[in-house]
PDB file of C-alpha atoms in Angstrom:
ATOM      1  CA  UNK Z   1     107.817 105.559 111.022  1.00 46.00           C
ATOM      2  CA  UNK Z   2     106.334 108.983 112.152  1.00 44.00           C
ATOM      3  CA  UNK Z   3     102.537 109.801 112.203  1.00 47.00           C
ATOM      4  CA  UNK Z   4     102.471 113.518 112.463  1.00 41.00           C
ATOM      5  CA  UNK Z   5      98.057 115.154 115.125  1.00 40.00           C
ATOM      6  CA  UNK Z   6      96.683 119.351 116.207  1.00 38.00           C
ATOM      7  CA  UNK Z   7      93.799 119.118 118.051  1.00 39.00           C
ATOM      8  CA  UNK Z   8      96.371 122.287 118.399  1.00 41.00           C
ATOM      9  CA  UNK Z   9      97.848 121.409 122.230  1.00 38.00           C
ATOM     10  CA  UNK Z  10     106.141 121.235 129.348  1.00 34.00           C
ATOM     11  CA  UNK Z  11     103.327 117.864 129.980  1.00 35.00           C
ATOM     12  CA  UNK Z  12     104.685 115.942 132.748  1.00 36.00           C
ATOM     13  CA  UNK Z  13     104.126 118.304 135.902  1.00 36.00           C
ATOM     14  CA  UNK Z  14     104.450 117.472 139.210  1.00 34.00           C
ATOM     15  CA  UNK Z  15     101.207 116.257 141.171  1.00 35.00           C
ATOM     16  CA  UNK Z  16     101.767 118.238 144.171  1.00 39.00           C
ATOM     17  CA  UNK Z  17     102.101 121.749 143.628  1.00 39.00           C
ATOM     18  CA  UNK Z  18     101.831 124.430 146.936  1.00 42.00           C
ATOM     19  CA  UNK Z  19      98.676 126.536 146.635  1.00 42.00           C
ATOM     20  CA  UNK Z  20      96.738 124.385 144.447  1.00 38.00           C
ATOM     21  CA  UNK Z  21      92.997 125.872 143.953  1.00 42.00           C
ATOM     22  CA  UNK Z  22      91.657 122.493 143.923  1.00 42.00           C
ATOM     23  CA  UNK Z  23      87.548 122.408 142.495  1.00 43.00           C
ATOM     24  CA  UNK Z  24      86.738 121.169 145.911  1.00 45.00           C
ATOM     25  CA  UNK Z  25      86.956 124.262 146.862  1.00 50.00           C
ATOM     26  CA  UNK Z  26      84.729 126.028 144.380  1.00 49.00           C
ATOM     27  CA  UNK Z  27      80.795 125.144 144.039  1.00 52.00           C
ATOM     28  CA  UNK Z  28      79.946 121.464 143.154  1.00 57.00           C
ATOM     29  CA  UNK Z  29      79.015 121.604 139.677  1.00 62.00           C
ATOM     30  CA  UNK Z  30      77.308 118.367 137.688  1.00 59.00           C
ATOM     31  CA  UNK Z  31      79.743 116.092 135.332  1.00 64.00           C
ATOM     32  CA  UNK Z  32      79.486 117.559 131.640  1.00 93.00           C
ATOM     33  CA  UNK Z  33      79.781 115.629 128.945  1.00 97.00           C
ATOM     34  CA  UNK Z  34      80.311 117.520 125.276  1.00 96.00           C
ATOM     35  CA  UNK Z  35      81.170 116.802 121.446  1.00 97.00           C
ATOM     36  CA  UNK Z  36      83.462 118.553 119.129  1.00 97.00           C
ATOM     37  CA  UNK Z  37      83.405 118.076 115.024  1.00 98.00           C
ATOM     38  CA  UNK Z  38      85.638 119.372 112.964  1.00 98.00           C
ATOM     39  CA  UNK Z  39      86.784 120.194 109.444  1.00 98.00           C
ATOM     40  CA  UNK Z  40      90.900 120.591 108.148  1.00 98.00           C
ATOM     41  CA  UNK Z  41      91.949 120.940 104.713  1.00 98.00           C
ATOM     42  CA  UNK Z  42      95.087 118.877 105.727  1.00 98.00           C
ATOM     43  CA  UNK Z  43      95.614 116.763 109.215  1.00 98.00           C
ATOM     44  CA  UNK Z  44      98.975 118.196 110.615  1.00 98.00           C
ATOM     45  CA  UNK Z  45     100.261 116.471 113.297  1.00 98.00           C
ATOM     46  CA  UNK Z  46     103.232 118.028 115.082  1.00 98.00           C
ATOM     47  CA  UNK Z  47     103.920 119.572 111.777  1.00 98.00           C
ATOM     48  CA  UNK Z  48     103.834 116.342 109.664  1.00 98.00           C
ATOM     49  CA  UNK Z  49     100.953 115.752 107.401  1.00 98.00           C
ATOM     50  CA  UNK Z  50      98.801 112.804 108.426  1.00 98.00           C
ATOM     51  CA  UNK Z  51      96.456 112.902 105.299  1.00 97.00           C
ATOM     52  CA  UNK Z  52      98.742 113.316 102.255  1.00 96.00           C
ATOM     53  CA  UNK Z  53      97.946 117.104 102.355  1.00 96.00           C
ATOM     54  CA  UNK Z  54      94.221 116.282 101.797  1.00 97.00           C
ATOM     55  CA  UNK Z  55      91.499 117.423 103.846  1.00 98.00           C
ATOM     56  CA  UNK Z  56      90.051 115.164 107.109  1.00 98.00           C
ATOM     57  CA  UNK Z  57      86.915 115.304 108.892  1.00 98.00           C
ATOM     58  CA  UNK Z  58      87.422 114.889 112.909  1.00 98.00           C
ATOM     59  CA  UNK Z  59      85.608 115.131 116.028  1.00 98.00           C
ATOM     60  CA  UNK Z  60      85.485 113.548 119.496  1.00 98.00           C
ATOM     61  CA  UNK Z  61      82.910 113.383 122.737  1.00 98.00           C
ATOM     62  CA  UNK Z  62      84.614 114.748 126.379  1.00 98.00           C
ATOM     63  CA  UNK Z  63      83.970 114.191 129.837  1.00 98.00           C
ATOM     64  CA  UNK Z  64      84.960 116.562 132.740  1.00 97.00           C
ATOM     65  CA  UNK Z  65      84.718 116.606 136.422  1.00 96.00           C
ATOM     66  CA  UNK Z  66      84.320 119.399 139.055  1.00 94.00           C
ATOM     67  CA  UNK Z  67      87.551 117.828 140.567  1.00 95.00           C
ATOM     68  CA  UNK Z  68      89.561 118.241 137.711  1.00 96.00           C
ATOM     69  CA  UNK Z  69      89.053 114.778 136.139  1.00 97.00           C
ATOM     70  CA  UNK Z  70      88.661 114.473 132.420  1.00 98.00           C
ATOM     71  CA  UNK Z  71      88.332 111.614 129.734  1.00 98.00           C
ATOM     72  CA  UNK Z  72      87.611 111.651 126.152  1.00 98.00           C
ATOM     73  CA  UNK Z  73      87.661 109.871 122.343  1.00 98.00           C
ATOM     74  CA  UNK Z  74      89.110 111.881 118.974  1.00 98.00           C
ATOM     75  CA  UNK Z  75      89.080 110.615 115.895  1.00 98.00           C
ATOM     76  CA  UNK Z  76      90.091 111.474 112.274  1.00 98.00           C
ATOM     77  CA  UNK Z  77      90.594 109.694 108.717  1.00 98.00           C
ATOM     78  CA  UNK Z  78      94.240 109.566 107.687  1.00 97.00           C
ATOM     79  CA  UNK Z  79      96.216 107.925 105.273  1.00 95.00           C
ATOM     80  CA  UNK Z  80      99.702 107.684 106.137  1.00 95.00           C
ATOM     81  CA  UNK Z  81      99.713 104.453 107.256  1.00 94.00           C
ATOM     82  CA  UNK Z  82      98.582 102.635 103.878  1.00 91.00           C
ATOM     83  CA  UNK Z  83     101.070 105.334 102.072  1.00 89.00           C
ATOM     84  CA  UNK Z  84     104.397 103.951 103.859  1.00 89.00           C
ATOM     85  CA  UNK Z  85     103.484 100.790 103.952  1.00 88.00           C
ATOM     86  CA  UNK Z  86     102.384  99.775 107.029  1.00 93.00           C
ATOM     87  CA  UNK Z  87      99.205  98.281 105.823  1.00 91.00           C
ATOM     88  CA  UNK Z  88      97.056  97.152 103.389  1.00 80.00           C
ATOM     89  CA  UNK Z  89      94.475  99.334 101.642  1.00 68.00           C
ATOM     90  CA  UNK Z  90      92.512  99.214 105.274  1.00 78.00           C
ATOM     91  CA  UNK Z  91      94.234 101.814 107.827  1.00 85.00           C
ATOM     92  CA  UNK Z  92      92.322 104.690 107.380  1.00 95.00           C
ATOM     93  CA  UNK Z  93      91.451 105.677 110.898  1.00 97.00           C
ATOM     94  CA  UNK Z  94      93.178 107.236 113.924  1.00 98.00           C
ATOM     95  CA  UNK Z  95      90.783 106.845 117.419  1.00 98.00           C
ATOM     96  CA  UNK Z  96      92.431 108.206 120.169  1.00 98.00           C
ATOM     97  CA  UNK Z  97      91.741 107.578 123.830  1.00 98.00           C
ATOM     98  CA  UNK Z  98      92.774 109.544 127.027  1.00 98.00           C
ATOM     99  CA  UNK Z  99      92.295 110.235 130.591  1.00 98.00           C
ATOM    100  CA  UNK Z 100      93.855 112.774 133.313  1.00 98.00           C
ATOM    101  CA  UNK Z 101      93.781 115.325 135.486  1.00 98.00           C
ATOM    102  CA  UNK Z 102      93.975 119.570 135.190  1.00 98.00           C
ATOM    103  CA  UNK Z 103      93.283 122.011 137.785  1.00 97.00           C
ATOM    104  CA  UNK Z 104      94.757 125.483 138.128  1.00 97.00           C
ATOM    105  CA  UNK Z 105      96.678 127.257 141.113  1.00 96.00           C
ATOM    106  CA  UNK Z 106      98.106 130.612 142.019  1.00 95.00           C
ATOM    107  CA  UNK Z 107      95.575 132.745 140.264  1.00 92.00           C
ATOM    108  CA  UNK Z 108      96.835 132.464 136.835  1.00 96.00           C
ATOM    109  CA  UNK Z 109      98.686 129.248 136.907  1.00 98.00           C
ATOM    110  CA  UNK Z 110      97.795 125.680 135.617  1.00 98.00           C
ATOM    111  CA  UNK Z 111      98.384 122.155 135.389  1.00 98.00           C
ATOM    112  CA  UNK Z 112      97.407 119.242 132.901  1.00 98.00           C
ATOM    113  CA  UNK Z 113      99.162 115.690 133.425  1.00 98.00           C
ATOM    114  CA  UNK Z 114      97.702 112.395 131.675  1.00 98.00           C
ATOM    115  CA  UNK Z 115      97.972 109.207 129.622  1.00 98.00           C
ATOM    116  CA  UNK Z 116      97.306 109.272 125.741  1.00 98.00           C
ATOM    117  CA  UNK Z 117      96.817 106.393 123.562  1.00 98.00           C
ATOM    118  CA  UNK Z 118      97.086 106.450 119.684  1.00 98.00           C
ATOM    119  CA  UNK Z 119      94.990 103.624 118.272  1.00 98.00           C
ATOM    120  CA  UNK Z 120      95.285 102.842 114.846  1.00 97.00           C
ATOM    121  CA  UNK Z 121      93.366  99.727 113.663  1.00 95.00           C
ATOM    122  CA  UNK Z 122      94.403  98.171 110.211  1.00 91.00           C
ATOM    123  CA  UNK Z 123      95.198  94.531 108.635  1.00 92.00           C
ATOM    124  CA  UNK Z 124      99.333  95.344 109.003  1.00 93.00           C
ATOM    125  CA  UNK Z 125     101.640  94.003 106.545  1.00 92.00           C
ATOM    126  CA  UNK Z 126     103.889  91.394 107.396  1.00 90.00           C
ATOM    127  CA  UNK Z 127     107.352  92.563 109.323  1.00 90.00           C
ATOM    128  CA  UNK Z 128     105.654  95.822 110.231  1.00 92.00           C
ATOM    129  CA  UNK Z 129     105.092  97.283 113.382  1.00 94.00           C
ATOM    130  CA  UNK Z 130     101.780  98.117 114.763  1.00 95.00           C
ATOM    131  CA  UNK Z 131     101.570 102.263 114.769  1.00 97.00           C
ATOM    132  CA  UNK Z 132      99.142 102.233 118.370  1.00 98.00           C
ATOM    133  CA  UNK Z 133     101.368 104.983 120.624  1.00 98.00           C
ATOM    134  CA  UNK Z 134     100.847 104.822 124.525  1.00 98.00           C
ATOM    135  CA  UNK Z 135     102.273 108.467 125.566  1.00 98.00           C
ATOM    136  CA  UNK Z 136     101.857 110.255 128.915  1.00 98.00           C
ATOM    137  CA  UNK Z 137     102.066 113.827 129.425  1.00 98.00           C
ATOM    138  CA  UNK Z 138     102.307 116.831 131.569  1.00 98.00           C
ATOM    139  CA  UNK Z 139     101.733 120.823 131.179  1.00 98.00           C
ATOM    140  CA  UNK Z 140     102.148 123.510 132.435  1.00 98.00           C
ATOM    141  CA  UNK Z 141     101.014 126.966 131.952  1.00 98.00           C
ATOM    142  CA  UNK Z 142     100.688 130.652 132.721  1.00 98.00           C
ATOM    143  CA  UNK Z 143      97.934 132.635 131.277  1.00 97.00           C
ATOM    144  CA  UNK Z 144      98.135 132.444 127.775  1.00 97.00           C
ATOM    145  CA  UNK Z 145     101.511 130.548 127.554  1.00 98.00           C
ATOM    146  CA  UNK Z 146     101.970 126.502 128.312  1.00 98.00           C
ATOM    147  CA  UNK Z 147     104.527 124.155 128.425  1.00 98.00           C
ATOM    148  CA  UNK Z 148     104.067 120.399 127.668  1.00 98.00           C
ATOM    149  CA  UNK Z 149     106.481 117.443 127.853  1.00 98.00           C
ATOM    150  CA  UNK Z 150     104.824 114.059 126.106  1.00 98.00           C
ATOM    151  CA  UNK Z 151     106.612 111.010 126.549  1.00 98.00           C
ATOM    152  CA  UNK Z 152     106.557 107.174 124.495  1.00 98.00           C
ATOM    153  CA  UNK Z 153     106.153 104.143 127.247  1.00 97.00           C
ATOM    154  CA  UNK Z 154     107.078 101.857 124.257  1.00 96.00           C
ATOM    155  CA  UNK Z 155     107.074 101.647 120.090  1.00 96.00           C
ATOM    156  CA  UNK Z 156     105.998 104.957 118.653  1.00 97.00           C
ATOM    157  CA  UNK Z 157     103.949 105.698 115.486  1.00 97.00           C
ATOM    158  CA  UNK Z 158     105.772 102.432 113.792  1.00 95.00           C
ATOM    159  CA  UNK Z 159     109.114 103.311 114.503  1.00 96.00           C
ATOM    160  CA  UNK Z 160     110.139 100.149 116.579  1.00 96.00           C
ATOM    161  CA  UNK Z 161     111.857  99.955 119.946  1.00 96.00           C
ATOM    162  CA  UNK Z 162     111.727 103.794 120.070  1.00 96.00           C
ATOM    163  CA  UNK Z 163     110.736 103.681 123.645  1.00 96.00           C
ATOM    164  CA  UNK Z 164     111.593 106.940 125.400  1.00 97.00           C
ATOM    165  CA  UNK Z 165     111.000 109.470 122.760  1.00 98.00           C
ATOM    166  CA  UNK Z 166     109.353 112.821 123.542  1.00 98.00           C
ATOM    167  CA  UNK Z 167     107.795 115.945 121.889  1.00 98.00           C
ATOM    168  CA  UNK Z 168     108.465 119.194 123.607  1.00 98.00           C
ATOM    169  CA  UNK Z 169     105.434 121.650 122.921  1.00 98.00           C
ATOM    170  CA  UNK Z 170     105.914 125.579 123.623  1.00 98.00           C
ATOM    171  CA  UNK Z 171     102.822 127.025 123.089  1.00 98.00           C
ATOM    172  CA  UNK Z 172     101.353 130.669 123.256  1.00 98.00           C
ATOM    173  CA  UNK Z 173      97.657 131.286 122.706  1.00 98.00           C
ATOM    174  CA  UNK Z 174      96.669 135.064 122.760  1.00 98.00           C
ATOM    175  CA  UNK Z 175      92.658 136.018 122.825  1.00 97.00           C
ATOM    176  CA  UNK Z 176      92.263 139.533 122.027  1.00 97.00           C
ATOM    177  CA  UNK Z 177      89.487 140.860 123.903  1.00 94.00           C
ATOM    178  CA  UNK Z 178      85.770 141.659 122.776  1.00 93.00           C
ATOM    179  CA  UNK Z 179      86.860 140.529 119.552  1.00 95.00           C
ATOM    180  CA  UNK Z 180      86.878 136.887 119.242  1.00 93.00           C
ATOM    181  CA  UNK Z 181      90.164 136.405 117.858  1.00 97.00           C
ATOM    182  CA  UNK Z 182      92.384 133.909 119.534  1.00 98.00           C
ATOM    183  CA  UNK Z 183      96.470 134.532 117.599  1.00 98.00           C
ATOM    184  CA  UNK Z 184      98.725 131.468 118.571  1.00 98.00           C
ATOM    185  CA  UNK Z 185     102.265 130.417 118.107  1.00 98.00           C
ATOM    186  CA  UNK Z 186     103.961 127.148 118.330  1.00 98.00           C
ATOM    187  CA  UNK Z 187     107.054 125.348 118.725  1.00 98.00           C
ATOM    188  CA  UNK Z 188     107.675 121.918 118.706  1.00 98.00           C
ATOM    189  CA  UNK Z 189     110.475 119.467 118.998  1.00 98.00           C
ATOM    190  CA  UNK Z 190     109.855 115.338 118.170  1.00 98.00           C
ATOM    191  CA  UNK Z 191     112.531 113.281 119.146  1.00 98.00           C
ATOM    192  CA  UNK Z 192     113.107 109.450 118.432  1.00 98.00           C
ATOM    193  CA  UNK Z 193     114.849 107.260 120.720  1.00 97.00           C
ATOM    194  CA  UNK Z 194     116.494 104.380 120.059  1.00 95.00           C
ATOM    195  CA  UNK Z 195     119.403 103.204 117.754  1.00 94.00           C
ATOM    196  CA  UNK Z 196     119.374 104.533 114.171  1.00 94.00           C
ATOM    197  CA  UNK Z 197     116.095 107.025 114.598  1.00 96.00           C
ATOM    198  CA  UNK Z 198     118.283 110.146 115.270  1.00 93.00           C
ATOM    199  CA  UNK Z 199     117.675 110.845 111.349  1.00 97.00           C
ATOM    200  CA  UNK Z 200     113.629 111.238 112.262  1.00 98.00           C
ATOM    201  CA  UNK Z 201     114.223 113.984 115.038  1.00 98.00           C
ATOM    202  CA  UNK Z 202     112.829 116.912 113.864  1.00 98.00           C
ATOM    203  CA  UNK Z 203     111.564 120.647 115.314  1.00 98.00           C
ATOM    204  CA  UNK Z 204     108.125 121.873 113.693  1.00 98.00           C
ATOM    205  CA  UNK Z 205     106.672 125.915 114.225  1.00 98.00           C
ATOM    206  CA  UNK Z 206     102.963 127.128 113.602  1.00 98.00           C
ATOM    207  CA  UNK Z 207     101.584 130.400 113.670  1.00 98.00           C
ATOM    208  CA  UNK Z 208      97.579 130.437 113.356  1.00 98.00           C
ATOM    209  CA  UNK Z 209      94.764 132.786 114.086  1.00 98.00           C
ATOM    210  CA  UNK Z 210      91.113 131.593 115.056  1.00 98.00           C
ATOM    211  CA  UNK Z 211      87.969 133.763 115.355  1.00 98.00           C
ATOM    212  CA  UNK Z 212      84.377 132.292 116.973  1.00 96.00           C
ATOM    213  CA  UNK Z 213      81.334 132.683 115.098  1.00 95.00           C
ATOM    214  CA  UNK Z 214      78.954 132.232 117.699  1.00 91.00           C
ATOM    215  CA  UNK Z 215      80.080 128.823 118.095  1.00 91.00           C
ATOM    216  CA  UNK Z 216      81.970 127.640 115.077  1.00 97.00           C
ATOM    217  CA  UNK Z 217      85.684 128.657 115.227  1.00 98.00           C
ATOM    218  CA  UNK Z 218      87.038 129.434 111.920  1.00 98.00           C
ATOM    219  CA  UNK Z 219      91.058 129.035 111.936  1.00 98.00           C
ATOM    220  CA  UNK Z 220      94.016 129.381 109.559  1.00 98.00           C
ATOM    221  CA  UNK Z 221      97.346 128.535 110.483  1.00 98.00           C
ATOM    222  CA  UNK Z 222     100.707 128.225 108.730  1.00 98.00           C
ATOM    223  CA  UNK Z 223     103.260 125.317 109.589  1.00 98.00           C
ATOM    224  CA  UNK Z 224     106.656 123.807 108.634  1.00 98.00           C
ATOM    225  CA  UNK Z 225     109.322 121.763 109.886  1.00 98.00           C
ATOM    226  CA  UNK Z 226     112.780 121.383 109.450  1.00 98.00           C
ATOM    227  CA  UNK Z 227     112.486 117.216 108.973  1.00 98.00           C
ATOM    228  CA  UNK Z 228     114.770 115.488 106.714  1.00 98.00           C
ATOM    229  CA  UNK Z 229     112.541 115.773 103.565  1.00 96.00           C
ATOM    230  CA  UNK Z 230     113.832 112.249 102.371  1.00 95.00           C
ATOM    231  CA  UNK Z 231     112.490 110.430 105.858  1.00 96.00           C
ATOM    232  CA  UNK Z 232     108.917 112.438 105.656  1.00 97.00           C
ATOM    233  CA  UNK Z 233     108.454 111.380 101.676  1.00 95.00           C
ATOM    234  CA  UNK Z 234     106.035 109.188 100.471  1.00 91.00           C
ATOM    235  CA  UNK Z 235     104.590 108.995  97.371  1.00 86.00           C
ATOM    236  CA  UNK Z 236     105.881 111.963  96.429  1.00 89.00           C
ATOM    237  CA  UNK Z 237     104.089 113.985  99.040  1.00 92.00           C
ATOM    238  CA  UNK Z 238     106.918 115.650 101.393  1.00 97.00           C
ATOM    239  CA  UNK Z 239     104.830 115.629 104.504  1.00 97.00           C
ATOM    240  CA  UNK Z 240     106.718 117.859 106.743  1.00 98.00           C
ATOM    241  CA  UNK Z 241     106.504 120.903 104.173  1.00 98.00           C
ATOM    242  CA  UNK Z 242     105.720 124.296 105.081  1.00 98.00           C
ATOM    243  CA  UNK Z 243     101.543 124.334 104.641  1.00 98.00           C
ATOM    244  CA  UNK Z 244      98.734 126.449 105.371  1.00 98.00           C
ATOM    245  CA  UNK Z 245      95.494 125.061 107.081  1.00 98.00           C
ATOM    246  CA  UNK Z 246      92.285 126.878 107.382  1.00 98.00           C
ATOM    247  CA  UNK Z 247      89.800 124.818 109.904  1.00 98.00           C
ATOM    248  CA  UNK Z 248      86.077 124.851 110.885  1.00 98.00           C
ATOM    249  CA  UNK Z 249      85.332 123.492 114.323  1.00 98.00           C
ATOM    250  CA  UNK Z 250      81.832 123.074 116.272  1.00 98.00           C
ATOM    251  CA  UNK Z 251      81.685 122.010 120.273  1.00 94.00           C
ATOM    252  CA  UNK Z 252      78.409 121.341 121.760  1.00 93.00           C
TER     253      UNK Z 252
END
């Protein structure tokens, strides 16, 4: 089955672009290392609730490099797994891990490719199949808009021998100046590959606004999908409803 992540975010660019502004050409600067933390009142995931619709607590340490190089850890409580069935009443972390490289190019152009790995550690029930996602990715963008293309190198969120299957992420993130106000919008389309997934394709849309408080960024956003409520169920909870999210995050 489907995990639906925000740490709001086409991928797979090409390595070798004409006119690259590469950081070797700017001043060295030292590696930096930081740490975000975060608060949601519901873990949305390309659309699909990864908490039930409850709140999570989040946060992650990054590493970047003049050249472009970057690395980092994420990591969030959820509960989806233990609520369809994947495991026992342990499963109630997602630590991610990923590496890659950005760098930007004609002035107001940039790049982003990658590898992303979803780990999910749990005692599994018997027959099911481990939820840990290996995705890479590439981006695009243009000022305020980006493009992103992920792609599956094998099994995806539990949904067996779905290798293949890709999320398309359109993406525009306006700041309005001197104010601190950041307005985004989002589309998204998730699609499973494989025999029999074509019922768990789905296309998810956000629109959110964010404002810095001298270093915490206060967000709310409204989501919703149009996933077949029936295959995003559980428990009752339809995890792919329309929801609003207000968030408190803190980098340093």
């Amino acid at each position: 089955m489907f995990k639906s992540k925000l740490l709001n975010t086409l991928i797979l660019t090409a390595l070798s672009v004409p006119g690259l502004a590469l950081a070797a050409d700017a001043p060295a600067t030292p590696p930096a290392v930081t740490a975000n933390v975060g608060f949601v009142t519901n873990y949305l995931y390309r659309g699909i609730s990864q908490t039930g619709g409850k709140p999570a607590i989040q946060g992650g340490f990054d590493y970047a490099h003049a050249s472009g190089f970057y690395a980092g850890v994420w990591g969030s409580n959820i509960s989806w797994l233990f609520e369809e069935g994947y495991v026992n009443s342990s499963g109630s972390l997602e630590l991610d891990t990923y590496f890659g490289f950005k760098n930007s190019f004609a002035t107001d152009f940039s790049y982003d490719v990658g590898f992303l790995r979803y780990n999910y550690p749990g005692n599994y029930l018997a027959g099911a199949t481990k939820a840990d996602t290996n995705e890479i990715y590439g981006l695009i963008g243009w000022k305020w808009l980006t493009a992103k293309y992920s792609r599956s190198l094998g099994d995806i969120f539990g949904t067996p021998n779905a290798s293949g299957s890709s999320y398309i992420d359109l993406s525009a993130n306006y700041p309005i100046a001197d104010t601190g106000v950041t307005l985004g919008a989002h589309y998204g389309k998730q699609t499973f590959a494989g025999t029999g997934h074509s019922g768990l394709t789905y296309s998810d849309y956000k629109l959110s606004a964010s404002k810095d408080f001298s270093g915490y960024t206060v967000g709310l956003a409204y989501s919703s999908t149009n996933a077949i409520k029936a295959n995003y169920t559980y428990q009752g909870n339809d995890l792919g409803k329309g929801t609003a999210v207000l968030s408190v995050t803190h980098s340093f």
